[in-house]
Amino acid sequence: TDGGFLEQILRNIIINSIFHTPNNTIISINVKHVSNNYEIIITDLMNHEVLKQYATGNNKSLKLERNGIFFVHIKTSKGTITQKLFVNH
């Protein structure tokens, strides 16, 4: 299979939104069409793991107290999707 095609399928299935509010340290992650457990890993630009949690359900709120540019990795049984996140409190 074409990697780009698989990436597009995963993106449509897994990530709905990732956002944070400027005055808050909470990051909200909303996924759709995920029926089982998944893993959330947040890394910094140097690929150091900042946060790692297992989750179930469509919505997850995480506390991130650092400013910077991060990558949010969502791992499911279908694959992994990564999205960039800018945090500036």
Short mmCIF file of C-alpha atoms in Angstrom, two decimals:
data_model
loop_
_atom_site.label_atom_id
_atom_site.label_comp_id
_atom_site.label_asym_id
_atom_site.label_seq_id
_atom_site.Cartn_x
_atom_site.Cartn_y
_atom_site.Cartn_z
CA THR A 1 0.00 0.00 0.00
CA ASP A 2 0.98 3.59 -0.62
CA GLY A 3 2.18 5.24 2.63
CA GLY A 4 0.52 8.56 1.75
CA PHE A 5 -2.82 6.86 1.16
CA LEU A 6 -2.59 5.04 4.50
CA GLU A 7 -1.64 8.29 6.26
CA GLN A 8 -4.73 10.00 4.80
CA ILE A 9 -7.01 7.17 5.95
CA LEU A 10 -5.54 7.27 9.47
CA ARG A 11 -5.85 11.07 9.64
CA ASN A 12 -9.54 10.87 8.71
CA ILE A 13 -10.21 8.14 11.24
CA ILE A 14 -8.23 9.24 14.27
CA ILE A 15 -7.67 12.96 14.86
CA ASN A 16 -10.56 15.37 15.13
CA SER A 17 -8.87 18.22 16.99
CA ILE A 18 -6.01 19.11 19.31
CA PHE A 19 -5.99 22.53 20.94
CA HIS A 20 -5.12 24.47 24.06
CA THR A 21 -6.32 27.78 25.40
CA PRO A 22 -3.70 30.55 25.72
CA ASN A 23 -4.25 31.11 29.45
CA ASN A 24 -4.50 27.45 30.31
CA THR A 25 -2.10 24.54 30.65
CA ILE A 26 -4.73 22.04 29.51
CA ILE A 27 -4.51 20.46 26.08
CA SER A 28 -7.74 18.95 24.77
CA ILE A 29 -7.50 16.08 22.33
CA ASN A 30 -10.60 14.89 20.54
CA VAL A 31 -10.47 11.74 18.43
CA LYS A 32 -13.17 10.07 16.41
CA HIS A 33 -13.83 6.53 15.26
CA VAL A 34 -11.49 5.01 17.83
CA SER A 35 -13.24 2.14 19.53
CA ASN A 36 -10.42 0.84 21.70
CA ASN A 37 -7.53 2.05 23.84
CA TYR A 38 -4.96 4.39 22.38
CA GLU A 39 -1.73 5.96 23.51
CA ILE A 40 -0.88 9.66 23.54
CA ILE A 41 2.80 10.61 23.48
CA ILE A 42 3.96 14.23 23.44
CA THR A 43 7.55 14.92 22.41
CA ASP A 44 9.54 18.12 22.08
CA LEU A 45 11.59 19.22 19.05
CA MET A 46 14.55 17.14 20.26
CA ASN A 47 12.26 14.07 20.30
CA HIS A 48 12.38 13.85 24.11
CA GLU A 49 9.23 12.41 25.62
CA VAL A 50 7.40 15.10 27.60
CA LEU A 51 4.23 13.19 28.42
CA LYS A 52 2.82 9.73 27.82
CA GLN A 53 -0.67 8.49 28.69
CA TYR A 54 -3.03 5.72 27.72
CA ALA A 55 -6.57 6.77 26.93
CA THR A 56 -10.00 5.46 26.01
CA GLY A 57 -12.98 7.38 24.70
CA ASN A 58 -13.17 10.31 22.35
CA ASN A 59 -11.95 13.16 24.57
CA LYS A 60 -8.80 13.49 26.63
CA SER A 61 -7.49 16.49 28.54
CA LEU A 62 -3.81 16.66 29.42
CA LYS A 63 -1.84 19.16 31.48
CA LEU A 64 1.24 20.59 29.76
CA GLU A 65 3.00 23.36 31.66
CA ARG A 66 5.84 24.05 29.22
CA ASN A 67 5.90 26.48 26.32
CA GLY A 68 7.28 25.35 23.01
CA ILE A 69 6.67 23.36 19.88
CA PHE A 70 5.61 19.79 20.47
CA PHE A 71 4.54 16.76 18.49
CA VAL A 72 1.45 14.88 19.63
CA HIS A 73 1.57 11.22 18.61
CA ILE A 74 -1.68 9.25 18.78
CA LYS A 75 -1.07 5.49 18.54
CA THR A 76 -3.90 3.04 17.92
CA SER A 77 -4.13 -0.47 16.58
CA LYS A 78 -4.64 1.10 13.13
CA GLY A 79 -1.38 3.08 13.23
CA THR A 80 0.14 6.31 14.48
CA ILE A 81 -0.71 9.90 13.60
CA THR A 82 1.45 12.86 14.55
CA GLN A 83 0.33 16.47 14.78
CA LYS A 84 2.40 19.57 15.62
CA LEU A 85 1.27 21.67 18.58
CA PHE A 86 2.40 25.20 19.50
CA VAL A 87 2.04 26.06 23.20
CA ASN A 88 2.57 29.59 24.52
CA HIS A 89 1.01 30.34 27.92
#
